[in-house]
Amino acid sequence: AQKVTQAQTEISVVEKEDVTLDCVYETRDTTYYLFWYKQPPSGELVFLIRRNSFDEQNEISGRYSWNFQKSTSSFNFTITASQVVDSAVYFCALSDYKLSFGAGTTVTVRA
Amino acid sequence: DSGVTQTPKHLITATGQRVTLRCSPRSGDLSVYWYQQSLDQGLQFLIQYYNGEERAKGNILERFSAQQFPDLHSELNLSSLELGDSALYFCASSTGGSQETQYFGPGTRLLVL
């Protein structure tokens, strides 16, 4: 069975600090996809990034970066120089025939 | 804006009632997914339709049903509602299978009193 664990329940930082969100997953599949979604206070779910299991290259997109390590089944996500608008719940998700979501990490960025 | 629309945004109803939630996918997307988000269960997959056919089922109660119409919009029907059905219901769409990126609608917030 697919499982996604986000051990951090809440993270609070001051603006301009970096925030790293941890995600650990379990799957028996050899091909799978990992995602990060953001849910701001307004409630919608916003897609951030998608990664396939064959591509372990870590990337940076603007203030977002991610670190995918297949050996440790981790897919961590970093927000650099956080801003108040980054305050949201962040979900890591794993796909097979559906998306399995972690419990989410609430990020609060204080001015 | 993801391009996925959901109506209504909010719904308040009583126990035992039946409601219908509606979703229109992004233009060109053939797959529609329904998810339920509640405080105790988190985000749970309910059901997927692909081009009008049921593709996958998750933790969907027998009191719940869904369908996807020829114009690809989808409806989620919730009947014999209970207090515990109060939740945020999301629709998502993708071009094809679930390994494609799913884009989510704004959700329907259901309150059962």
mmCIF file of C-alpha atoms in Angstrom:
data_model
loop_
_atom_site.group_PDB
_atom_site.id
_atom_site.type_symbol
_atom_site.label_atom_id
_atom_site.label_comp_id
_atom_site.label_asym_id
_atom_site.label_seq_id
_atom_site.Cartn_x
_atom_site.Cartn_y
_atom_site.Cartn_z
ATOM 1 C CA ALA A 1 0.000 0.000 0.000
ATOM 2 C CA GLN A 2 1.078 3.520 -0.712
ATOM 3 C CA LYS A 3 1.869 5.722 2.242
ATOM 4 C CA VAL A 4 3.121 9.270 2.603
ATOM 5 C CA THR A 5 4.420 10.616 5.892
ATOM 6 C CA GLN A 6 4.940 14.258 6.691
ATOM 7 C CA ALA A 7 6.321 14.191 10.191
ATOM 8 C CA GLN A 8 6.287 17.943 10.670
ATOM 9 C CA THR A 9 2.860 19.145 11.726
ATOM 10 C CA GLU A 10 3.643 22.831 11.956
ATOM 11 C CA ILE A 11 6.576 25.079 11.115
ATOM 12 C CA SER A 12 6.778 28.734 12.044
ATOM 13 C CA VAL A 13 9.466 31.015 10.620
ATOM 14 C CA VAL A 14 10.220 34.682 10.263
ATOM 15 C CA GLU A 15 10.105 36.201 6.816
ATOM 16 C CA LYS A 16 13.218 35.598 4.682
ATOM 17 C CA GLU A 17 14.132 32.412 6.521
ATOM 18 C CA ASP A 18 14.349 29.194 4.522
ATOM 19 C CA VAL A 19 11.800 26.457 5.186
ATOM 20 C CA THR A 20 12.362 22.780 4.449
ATOM 21 C CA LEU A 21 9.441 20.378 4.465
ATOM 22 C CA ASP A 22 10.098 16.690 4.907
ATOM 23 C CA CYS A 23 8.267 13.931 3.083
ATOM 24 C CA VAL A 24 8.877 10.197 3.300
ATOM 25 C CA TYR A 25 6.958 7.732 1.193
ATOM 26 C CA GLU A 26 6.379 3.996 0.874
ATOM 27 C CA THR A 27 5.538 2.178 -2.315
ATOM 28 C CA ARG A 28 6.205 -1.162 -3.956
ATOM 29 C CA ASP A 29 5.985 0.335 -7.424
ATOM 30 C CA THR A 30 9.151 0.919 -9.411
ATOM 31 C CA THR A 31 7.548 3.694 -11.413
ATOM 32 C CA TYR A 32 5.745 6.388 -9.511
ATOM 33 C CA TYR A 33 5.293 10.108 -9.313
ATOM 34 C CA LEU A 34 5.619 12.476 -6.401
ATOM 35 C CA PHE A 35 3.934 15.816 -5.999
ATOM 36 C CA TRP A 36 3.810 18.836 -3.750
ATOM 37 C CA TYR A 37 0.632 20.840 -3.379
ATOM 38 C CA LYS A 38 -0.060 24.008 -1.418
ATOM 39 C CA GLN A 39 -3.332 24.863 0.317
ATOM 40 C CA PRO A 40 -3.452 28.542 1.306
ATOM 41 C CA PRO A 41 -6.007 29.820 3.833
ATOM 42 C CA SER A 42 -8.483 30.385 1.001
ATOM 43 C CA GLY A 43 -8.745 26.595 0.723
ATOM 44 C CA GLU A 44 -7.894 25.708 -2.850
ATOM 45 C CA LEU A 45 -5.214 23.116 -3.632
ATOM 46 C CA VAL A 46 -2.469 24.506 -5.808
ATOM 47 C CA PHE A 47 -0.064 22.266 -7.725
ATOM 48 C CA LEU A 48 3.594 23.077 -7.125
ATOM 49 C CA ILE A 49 5.840 20.334 -8.474
ATOM 50 C CA ARG A 50 5.799 16.816 -9.952
ATOM 51 C CA ARG A 51 8.671 14.409 -10.089
ATOM 52 C CA ASN A 52 8.961 10.889 -11.519
ATOM 53 C CA SER A 53 10.825 8.074 -9.829
ATOM 54 C CA PHE A 54 13.443 7.849 -12.567
ATOM 55 C CA ASP A 55 14.594 11.403 -12.248
ATOM 56 C CA GLU A 56 16.536 12.056 -9.089
ATOM 57 C CA GLN A 57 17.991 15.293 -10.303
ATOM 58 C CA ASN A 58 17.248 17.997 -7.827
ATOM 59 C CA GLU A 59 16.037 21.269 -9.196
ATOM 60 C CA ILE A 60 15.351 24.822 -8.301
ATOM 61 C CA SER A 61 12.406 26.795 -9.586
ATOM 62 C CA GLY A 62 12.386 30.339 -8.357
ATOM 63 C CA ARG A 63 12.258 30.200 -4.564
ATOM 64 C CA TYR A 64 11.270 26.529 -4.589
ATOM 65 C CA SER A 65 13.676 23.615 -4.653
ATOM 66 C CA TRP A 66 13.325 19.922 -3.983
ATOM 67 C CA ASN A 67 15.530 17.075 -2.970
ATOM 68 C CA PHE A 68 14.454 13.639 -4.170
ATOM 69 C CA GLN A 69 16.397 10.695 -2.761
ATOM 70 C CA LYS A 70 15.142 7.315 -3.848
ATOM 71 C CA SER A 71 17.537 5.488 -1.513
ATOM 72 C CA THR A 72 15.836 6.977 1.525
ATOM 73 C CA SER A 73 12.363 7.336 -0.069
ATOM 74 C CA SER A 74 12.347 11.024 0.663
ATOM 75 C CA PHE A 75 11.095 13.966 -1.328
ATOM 76 C CA ASN A 76 11.833 17.125 0.591
ATOM 77 C CA PHE A 77 10.768 20.595 -0.448
ATOM 78 C CA THR A 78 12.428 23.900 0.387
ATOM 79 C CA ILE A 79 11.137 27.431 0.196
ATOM 80 C CA THR A 80 13.997 29.903 0.098
ATOM 81 C CA ALA A 81 13.638 33.394 1.551
ATOM 82 C CA SER A 82 10.097 32.758 2.754
ATOM 83 C CA GLN A 83 7.399 35.387 2.427
ATOM 84 C CA VAL A 84 4.155 35.901 4.314
ATOM 85 C CA VAL A 85 2.244 34.743 1.226
ATOM 86 C CA ASP A 86 3.919 31.351 1.593
ATOM 87 C CA SER A 87 1.832 30.715 4.704
ATOM 88 C CA ALA A 88 -0.232 27.640 3.856
ATOM 89 C CA VAL A 89 -0.576 23.923 4.383
ATOM 90 C CA TYR A 90 1.793 21.961 2.161
ATOM 91 C CA PHE A 91 0.959 18.437 1.075
ATOM 92 C CA CYS A 92 3.242 15.802 -0.333
ATOM 93 C CA ALA A 93 1.499 13.191 -2.495
ATOM 94 C CA LEU A 94 2.332 9.925 -4.228
ATOM 95 C CA SER A 95 0.500 8.527 -7.214
ATOM 96 C CA ASP A 96 -0.427 5.080 -8.352
ATOM 97 C CA TYR A 97 -4.010 4.921 -9.592
ATOM 98 C CA LYS A 98 -4.826 7.803 -7.233
ATOM 99 C CA LEU A 99 -3.048 10.441 -5.235
ATOM 100 C CA SER A 100 -2.170 9.442 -1.694
ATOM 101 C CA PHE A 101 -1.605 12.540 0.380
ATOM 102 C CA GLY A 102 0.393 13.074 3.517
ATOM 103 C CA ALA A 103 -1.241 14.746 6.489
ATOM 104 C CA GLY A 104 0.203 18.120 5.530
ATOM 105 C CA THR A 105 2.569 20.588 7.159
ATOM 106 C CA THR A 106 1.248 23.983 8.206
ATOM 107 C CA VAL A 107 3.757 26.709 7.443
ATOM 108 C CA THR A 108 3.354 30.073 9.097
ATOM 109 C CA VAL A 109 5.605 32.892 7.939
ATOM 110 C CA ARG A 110 5.648 35.863 10.307
ATOM 111 C CA ALA A 111 6.492 39.353 9.118
ATOM 112 C CA ASP B 1 -7.037 29.651 -11.388
ATOM 113 C CA SER B 2 -6.648 25.942 -12.207
ATOM 114 C CA GLY B 3 -9.369 25.896 -14.848
ATOM 115 C CA VAL B 4 -11.418 23.371 -12.868
ATOM 116 C CA THR B 5 -14.770 24.709 -11.701
ATOM 117 C CA GLN B 6 -16.952 23.413 -8.910
ATOM 118 C CA THR B 7 -20.415 24.399 -7.808
ATOM 119 C CA PRO B 8 -21.715 25.238 -5.327
ATOM 120 C CA LYS B 9 -18.950 26.731 -3.198
ATOM 121 C CA HIS B 10 -20.856 26.177 0.012
ATOM 122 C CA LEU B 11 -23.718 23.899 0.906
ATOM 123 C CA ILE B 12 -25.592 23.640 4.174
ATOM 124 C CA THR B 13 -28.094 20.863 4.585
ATOM 125 C CA ALA B 14 -29.650 18.578 7.161
ATOM 126 C CA THR B 15 -29.020 14.979 8.084
ATOM 127 C CA GLY B 16 -30.811 12.501 5.869
ATOM 128 C CA GLN B 17 -30.832 14.813 2.872
ATOM 129 C CA ARG B 18 -29.293 14.328 -0.556
ATOM 130 C CA VAL B 19 -27.045 16.789 -2.392
ATOM 131 C CA THR B 20 -25.305 16.946 -5.749
ATOM 132 C CA LEU B 21 -21.910 18.510 -6.283
ATOM 133 C CA ARG B 22 -20.883 19.504 -9.769
ATOM 134 C CA CYS B 23 -17.478 19.718 -11.422
ATOM 135 C CA SER B 24 -16.276 20.878 -14.822
ATOM 136 C CA PRO B 25 -12.750 19.764 -15.726
ATOM 137 C CA ARG B 26 -10.096 21.803 -17.473
ATOM 138 C CA SER B 27 -10.528 22.026 -21.206
ATOM 139 C CA GLY B 28 -9.041 18.928 -22.812
ATOM 140 C CA ASP B 29 -8.849 16.867 -19.619
ATOM 141 C CA LEU B 30 -10.564 13.478 -19.785
ATOM 142 C CA SER B 31 -10.081 12.342 -16.197
ATOM 143 C CA VAL B 32 -12.040 13.626 -13.237
ATOM 144 C CA TYR B 33 -11.283 12.725 -9.629
ATOM 145 C CA TRP B 34 -13.210 13.372 -6.437
ATOM 146 C CA TYR B 35 -11.549 13.811 -3.048
ATOM 147 C CA GLN B 36 -12.875 14.448 0.437
ATOM 148 C CA GLN B 37 -10.955 16.544 2.934
ATOM 149 C CA SER B 38 -11.933 16.336 6.591
ATOM 150 C CA LEU B 39 -10.083 17.155 9.774
ATOM 151 C CA ASP B 40 -9.952 13.575 10.992
ATOM 152 C CA GLN B 41 -9.352 11.752 7.694
ATOM 153 C CA GLY B 42 -7.275 14.269 5.777
ATOM 154 C CA LEU B 43 -7.421 14.200 1.980
ATOM 155 C CA GLN B 44 -9.010 10.981 0.776
ATOM 156 C CA PHE B 45 -9.522 9.792 -2.773
ATOM 157 C CA LEU B 46 -13.115 8.862 -3.547
ATOM 158 C CA ILE B 47 -13.431 7.984 -7.217
ATOM 159 C CA GLN B 48 -12.029 8.576 -10.692
ATOM 160 C CA TYR B 49 -13.746 8.765 -14.062
ATOM 161 C CA TYR B 50 -12.023 8.696 -17.407
ATOM 162 C CA ASN B 51 -13.933 9.758 -20.506
ATOM 163 C CA GLY B 52 -17.249 8.760 -19.003
ATOM 164 C CA GLU B 53 -16.180 5.452 -17.501
ATOM 165 C CA GLU B 54 -15.407 4.696 -13.879
ATOM 166 C CA ARG B 55 -11.645 4.062 -13.680
ATOM 167 C CA ALA B 56 -10.845 3.674 -9.997
ATOM 168 C CA LYS B 57 -12.566 3.651 -6.651
ATOM 169 C CA GLY B 58 -11.222 4.663 -3.283
ATOM 170 C CA ASN B 59 -12.830 5.098 0.101
ATOM 171 C CA ILE B 60 -16.218 6.014 -1.267
ATOM 172 C CA LEU B 61 -19.250 5.155 0.832
ATOM 173 C CA GLU B 62 -22.160 3.269 -0.709
ATOM 174 C CA ARG B 63 -24.342 6.301 0.018
ATOM 175 C CA PHE B 64 -22.146 8.275 -2.401
ATOM 176 C CA SER B 65 -22.184 7.918 -6.154
ATOM 177 C CA ALA B 66 -20.720 9.778 -9.086
ATOM 178 C CA GLN B 67 -20.917 9.957 -12.826
ATOM 179 C CA GLN B 68 -19.217 11.668 -15.709
ATOM 180 C CA PHE B 69 -21.344 12.937 -18.543
ATOM 181 C CA PRO B 70 -20.595 13.025 -22.304
ATOM 182 C CA ASP B 71 -19.502 16.664 -22.028
ATOM 183 C CA LEU B 72 -17.030 15.422 -19.372
ATOM 184 C CA HIS B 73 -18.481 17.300 -16.452
ATOM 185 C CA SER B 74 -18.991 15.193 -13.373
ATOM 186 C CA GLU B 75 -21.422 15.068 -10.485
ATOM 187 C CA LEU B 76 -20.951 13.607 -7.040
ATOM 188 C CA ASN B 77 -24.182 12.587 -5.335
ATOM 189 C CA LEU B 78 -24.242 12.287 -1.553
ATOM 190 C CA SER B 79 -27.351 10.771 0.002
ATOM 191 C CA SER B 80 -28.675 9.971 3.483
ATOM 192 C CA LEU B 81 -26.263 12.558 4.756
ATOM 193 C CA GLU B 82 -24.762 12.244 8.209
ATOM 194 C CA LEU B 83 -22.994 14.786 10.396
ATOM 195 C CA GLY B 84 -19.699 13.091 9.603
ATOM 196 C CA ASP B 85 -20.082 13.832 5.904
ATOM 197 C CA SER B 86 -19.352 17.485 6.607
ATOM 198 C CA ALA B 87 -16.140 18.153 4.709
ATOM 199 C CA LEU B 88 -14.510 19.943 1.822
ATOM 200 C CA TYR B 89 -15.072 18.049 -1.415
ATOM 201 C CA PHE B 90 -12.576 18.592 -4.200
ATOM 202 C CA CYS B 91 -12.768 17.734 -7.818
ATOM 203 C CA ALA B 92 -9.569 17.435 -9.827
ATOM 204 C CA SER B 93 -8.865 16.775 -13.472
ATOM 205 C CA SER B 94 -5.965 15.529 -15.563
ATOM 206 C CA THR B 95 -5.331 14.778 -19.194
ATOM 207 C CA GLY B 96 -5.234 11.031 -18.701
ATOM 208 C CA GLY B 97 -4.093 8.728 -15.908
ATOM 209 C CA SER B 98 -3.529 9.525 -12.285
ATOM 210 C CA GLN B 99 0.216 9.863 -12.805
ATOM 211 C CA GLU B 100 -0.439 13.016 -14.725
ATOM 212 C CA THR B 101 -0.645 16.216 -12.739
ATOM 213 C CA GLN B 102 -4.057 16.659 -11.198
ATOM 214 C CA TYR B 103 -5.393 20.201 -11.102
ATOM 215 C CA PHE B 104 -7.886 20.887 -8.355
ATOM 216 C CA GLY B 105 -11.022 22.949 -8.297
ATOM 217 C CA PRO B 106 -11.790 25.378 -5.472
ATOM 218 C CA GLY B 107 -13.830 22.791 -3.599
ATOM 219 C CA THR B 108 -17.349 22.592 -2.215
ATOM 220 C CA ARG B 109 -17.650 23.046 1.531
ATOM 221 C CA LEU B 110 -20.475 20.856 2.807
ATOM 222 C CA LEU B 111 -21.952 21.346 6.234
ATOM 223 C CA VAL B 112 -24.483 18.803 7.463
ATOM 224 C CA LEU B 113 -26.511 19.974 10.465
#
